[in-house]
Short mmCIF file of C-alpha atoms and ligand atoms in Angstrom, two decimals:
data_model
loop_
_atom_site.label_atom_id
_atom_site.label_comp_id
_atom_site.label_asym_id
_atom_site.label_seq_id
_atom_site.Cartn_x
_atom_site.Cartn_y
_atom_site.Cartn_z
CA UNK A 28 8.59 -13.25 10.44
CA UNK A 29 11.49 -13.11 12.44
CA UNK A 30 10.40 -12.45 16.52
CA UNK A 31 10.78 -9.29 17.61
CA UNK A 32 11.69 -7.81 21.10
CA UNK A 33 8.31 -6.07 22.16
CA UNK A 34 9.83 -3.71 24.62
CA UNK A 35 11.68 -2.19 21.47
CA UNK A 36 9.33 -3.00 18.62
CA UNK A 37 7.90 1.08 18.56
CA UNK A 38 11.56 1.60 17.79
CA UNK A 39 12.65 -1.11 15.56
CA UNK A 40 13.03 -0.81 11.30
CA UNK A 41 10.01 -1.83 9.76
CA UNK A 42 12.25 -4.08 7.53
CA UNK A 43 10.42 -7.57 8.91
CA UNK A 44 7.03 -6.60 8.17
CA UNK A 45 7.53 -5.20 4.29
CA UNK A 46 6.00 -7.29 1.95
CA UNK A 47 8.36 -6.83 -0.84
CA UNK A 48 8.17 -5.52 -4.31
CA UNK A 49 7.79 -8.82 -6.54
CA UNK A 50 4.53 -9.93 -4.65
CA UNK A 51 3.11 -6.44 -4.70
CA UNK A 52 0.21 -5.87 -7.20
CA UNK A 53 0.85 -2.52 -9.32
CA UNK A 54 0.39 -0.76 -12.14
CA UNK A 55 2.03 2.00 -14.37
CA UNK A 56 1.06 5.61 -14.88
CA UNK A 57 0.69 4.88 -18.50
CA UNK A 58 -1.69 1.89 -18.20
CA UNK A 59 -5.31 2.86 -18.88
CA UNK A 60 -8.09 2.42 -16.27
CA UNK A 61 -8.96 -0.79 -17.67
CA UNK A 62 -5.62 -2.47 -17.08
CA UNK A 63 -5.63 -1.05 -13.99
CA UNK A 64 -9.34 -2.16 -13.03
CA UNK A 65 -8.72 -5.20 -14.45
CA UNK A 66 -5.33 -5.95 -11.96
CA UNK A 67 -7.56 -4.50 -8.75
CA UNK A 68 -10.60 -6.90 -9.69
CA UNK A 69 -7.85 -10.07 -10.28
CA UNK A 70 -6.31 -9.61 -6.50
CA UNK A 71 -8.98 -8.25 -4.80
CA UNK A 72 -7.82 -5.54 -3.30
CA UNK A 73 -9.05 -2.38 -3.29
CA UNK A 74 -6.00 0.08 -4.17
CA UNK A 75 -2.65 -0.75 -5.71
CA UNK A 76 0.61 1.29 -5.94
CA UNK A 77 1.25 3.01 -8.97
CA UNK A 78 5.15 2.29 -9.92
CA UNK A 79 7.06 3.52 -13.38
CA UNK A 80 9.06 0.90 -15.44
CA UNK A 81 12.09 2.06 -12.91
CA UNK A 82 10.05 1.23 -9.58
CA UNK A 83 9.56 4.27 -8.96
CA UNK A 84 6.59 5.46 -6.89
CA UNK A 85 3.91 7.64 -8.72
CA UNK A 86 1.04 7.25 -6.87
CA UNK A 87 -1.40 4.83 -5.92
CA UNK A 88 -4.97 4.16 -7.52
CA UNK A 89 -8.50 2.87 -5.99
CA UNK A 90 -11.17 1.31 -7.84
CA UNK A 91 -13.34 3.83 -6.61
CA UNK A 92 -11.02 6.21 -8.27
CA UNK A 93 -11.77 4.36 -11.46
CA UNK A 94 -15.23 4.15 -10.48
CA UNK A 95 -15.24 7.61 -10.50
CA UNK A 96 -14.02 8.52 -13.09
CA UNK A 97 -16.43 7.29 -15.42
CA UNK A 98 -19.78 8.49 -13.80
CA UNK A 99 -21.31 10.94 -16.51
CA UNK A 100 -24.01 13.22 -15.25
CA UNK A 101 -26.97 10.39 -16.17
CA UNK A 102 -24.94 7.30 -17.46
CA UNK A 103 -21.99 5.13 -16.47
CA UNK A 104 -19.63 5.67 -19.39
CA UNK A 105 -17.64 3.05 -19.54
CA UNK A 106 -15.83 3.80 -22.94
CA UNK A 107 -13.72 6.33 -20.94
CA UNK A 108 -11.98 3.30 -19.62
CA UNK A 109 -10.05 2.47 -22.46
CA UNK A 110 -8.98 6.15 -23.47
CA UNK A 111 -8.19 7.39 -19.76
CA UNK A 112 -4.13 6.71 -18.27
CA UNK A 113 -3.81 5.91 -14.59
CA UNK A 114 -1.70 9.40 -14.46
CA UNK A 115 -4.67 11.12 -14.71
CA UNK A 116 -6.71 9.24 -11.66
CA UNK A 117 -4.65 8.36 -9.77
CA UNK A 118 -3.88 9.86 -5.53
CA UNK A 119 -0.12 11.25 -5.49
CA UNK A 120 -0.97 11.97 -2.07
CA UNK A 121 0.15 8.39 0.10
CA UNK A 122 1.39 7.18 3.03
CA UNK A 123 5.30 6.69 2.40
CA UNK A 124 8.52 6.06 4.10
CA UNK A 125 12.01 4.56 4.28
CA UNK A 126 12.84 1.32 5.06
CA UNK A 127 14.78 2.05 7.95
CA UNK A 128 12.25 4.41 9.71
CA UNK A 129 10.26 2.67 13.06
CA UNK A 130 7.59 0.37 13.14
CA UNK A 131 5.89 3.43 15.32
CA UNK A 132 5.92 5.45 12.40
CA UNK A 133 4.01 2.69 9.62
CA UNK A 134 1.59 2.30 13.16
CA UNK A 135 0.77 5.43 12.94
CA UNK A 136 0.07 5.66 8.95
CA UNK A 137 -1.78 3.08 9.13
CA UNK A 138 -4.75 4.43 11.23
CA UNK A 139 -5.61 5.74 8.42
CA UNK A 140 -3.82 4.13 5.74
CA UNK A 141 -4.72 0.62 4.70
CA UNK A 142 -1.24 0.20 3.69
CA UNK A 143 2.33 2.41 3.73
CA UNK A 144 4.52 2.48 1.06
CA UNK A 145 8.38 1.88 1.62
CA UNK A 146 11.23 2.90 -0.11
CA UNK A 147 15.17 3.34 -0.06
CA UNK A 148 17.34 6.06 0.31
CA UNK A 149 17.32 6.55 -3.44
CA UNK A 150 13.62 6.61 -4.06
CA UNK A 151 13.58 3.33 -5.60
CA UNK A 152 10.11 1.12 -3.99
CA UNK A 153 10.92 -1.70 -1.78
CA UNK A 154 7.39 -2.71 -1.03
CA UNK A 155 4.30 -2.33 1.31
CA UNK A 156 3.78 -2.28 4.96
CA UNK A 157 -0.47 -3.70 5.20
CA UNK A 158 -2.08 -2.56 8.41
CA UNK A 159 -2.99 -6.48 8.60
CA UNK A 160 0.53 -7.43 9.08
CA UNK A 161 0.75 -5.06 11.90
CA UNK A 162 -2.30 -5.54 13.29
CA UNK A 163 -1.38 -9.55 13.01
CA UNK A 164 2.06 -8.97 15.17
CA UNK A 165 0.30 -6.52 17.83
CA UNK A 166 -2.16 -9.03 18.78
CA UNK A 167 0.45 -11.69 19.19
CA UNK A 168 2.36 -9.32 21.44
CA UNK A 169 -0.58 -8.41 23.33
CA UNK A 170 -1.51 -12.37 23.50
CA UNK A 171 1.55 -12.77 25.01
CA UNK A 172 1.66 -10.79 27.24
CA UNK A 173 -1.50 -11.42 28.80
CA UNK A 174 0.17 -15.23 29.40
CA UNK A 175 3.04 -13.96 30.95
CA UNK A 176 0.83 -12.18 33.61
P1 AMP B 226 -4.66 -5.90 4.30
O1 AMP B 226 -4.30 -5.13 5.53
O2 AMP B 226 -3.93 -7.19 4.14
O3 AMP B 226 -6.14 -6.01 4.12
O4 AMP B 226 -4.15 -5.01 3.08
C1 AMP B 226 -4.54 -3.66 3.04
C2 AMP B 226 -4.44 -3.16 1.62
O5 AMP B 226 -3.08 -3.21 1.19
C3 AMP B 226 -5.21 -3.96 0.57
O6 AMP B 226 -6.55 -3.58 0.48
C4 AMP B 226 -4.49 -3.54 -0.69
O7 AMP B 226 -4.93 -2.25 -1.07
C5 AMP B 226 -3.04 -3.44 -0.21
N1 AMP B 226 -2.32 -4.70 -0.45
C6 AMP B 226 -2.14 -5.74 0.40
N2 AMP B 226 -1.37 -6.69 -0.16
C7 AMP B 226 -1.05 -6.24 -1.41
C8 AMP B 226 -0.29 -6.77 -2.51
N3 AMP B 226 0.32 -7.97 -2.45
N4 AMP B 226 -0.20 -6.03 -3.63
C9 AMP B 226 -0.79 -4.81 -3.73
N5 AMP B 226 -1.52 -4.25 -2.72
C10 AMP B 226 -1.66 -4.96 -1.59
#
């Protein structure tokens, strides 16, 4: 990542610290829950964007959405799987903004937001902003810093 100038870095785009669209895991609204379980299982993670064939942003889904959503009231039914969409699951409430709003802005999202969604002027999804990355170029700054004093 490029360096940034720390006294400005509350004010500067967020642009450096988006990872972008092609290495973000997703799914689409239409998938069922076992795609989608299946993509959050392969990479780990614990929540993925939910993007339509056009990149645009729906939503984003957990596994313990998915989990969820197939606890009967005595058994796990794990049938429901195959016959349930992500649409129906998934959060459409998220942490979201533009690529050219301030890195104090994703900071701020991401207290309690593991990661923020970004997108362009016309809607169309750029990427993600992880609170790792951020948390990654704070502690250089503050590392810094303290050598400097
Ligand atoms: P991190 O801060 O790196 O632990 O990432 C926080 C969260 O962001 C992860 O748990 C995932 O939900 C999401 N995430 C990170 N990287 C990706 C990626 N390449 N594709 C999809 N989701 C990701």
């Amino acid at each position: 990542m490029q360096k940034l100038d720390p006294v400005n870095i509350l004010k500067e785009s967020i642009a450096p610290f988006v990872i972008s669209v092609e290495k973000v895991a997703h799914v689409q609204p239409n998938n069922t829950l076992e795609h989608a379980l299946l993509i959050l299982i392969k990479s780990g993670y614990t929540a993925i964007p939910v993007l339509d064939t056009n990149f645009k942003l729906h939503g984003l889904i957990t596994k313990a959405q998915i989990l969820d959503s197939i606890l009967g009231i005595e058994h796990i039914e794990p049938e429901r799987l195959e016959t349930t969409k992500v649409s129906a699951v998934m959060s459409k409430t998220l942490a979201r903004m533009k690529d050219y709003e301030p890195f104090e802005r994703a900071l701020s999202y991401s207290i309690n937001h593991p990661f923020v969604c970004v997108e362009d002027d016309l809607g169309a999804f750029i990427g993600i902003i992880t609170r790792s990355k951020l948390l990654a170029y704070l502690n250089g700054y503050l590392h810094e810093q303290k050598k400097t004093k």
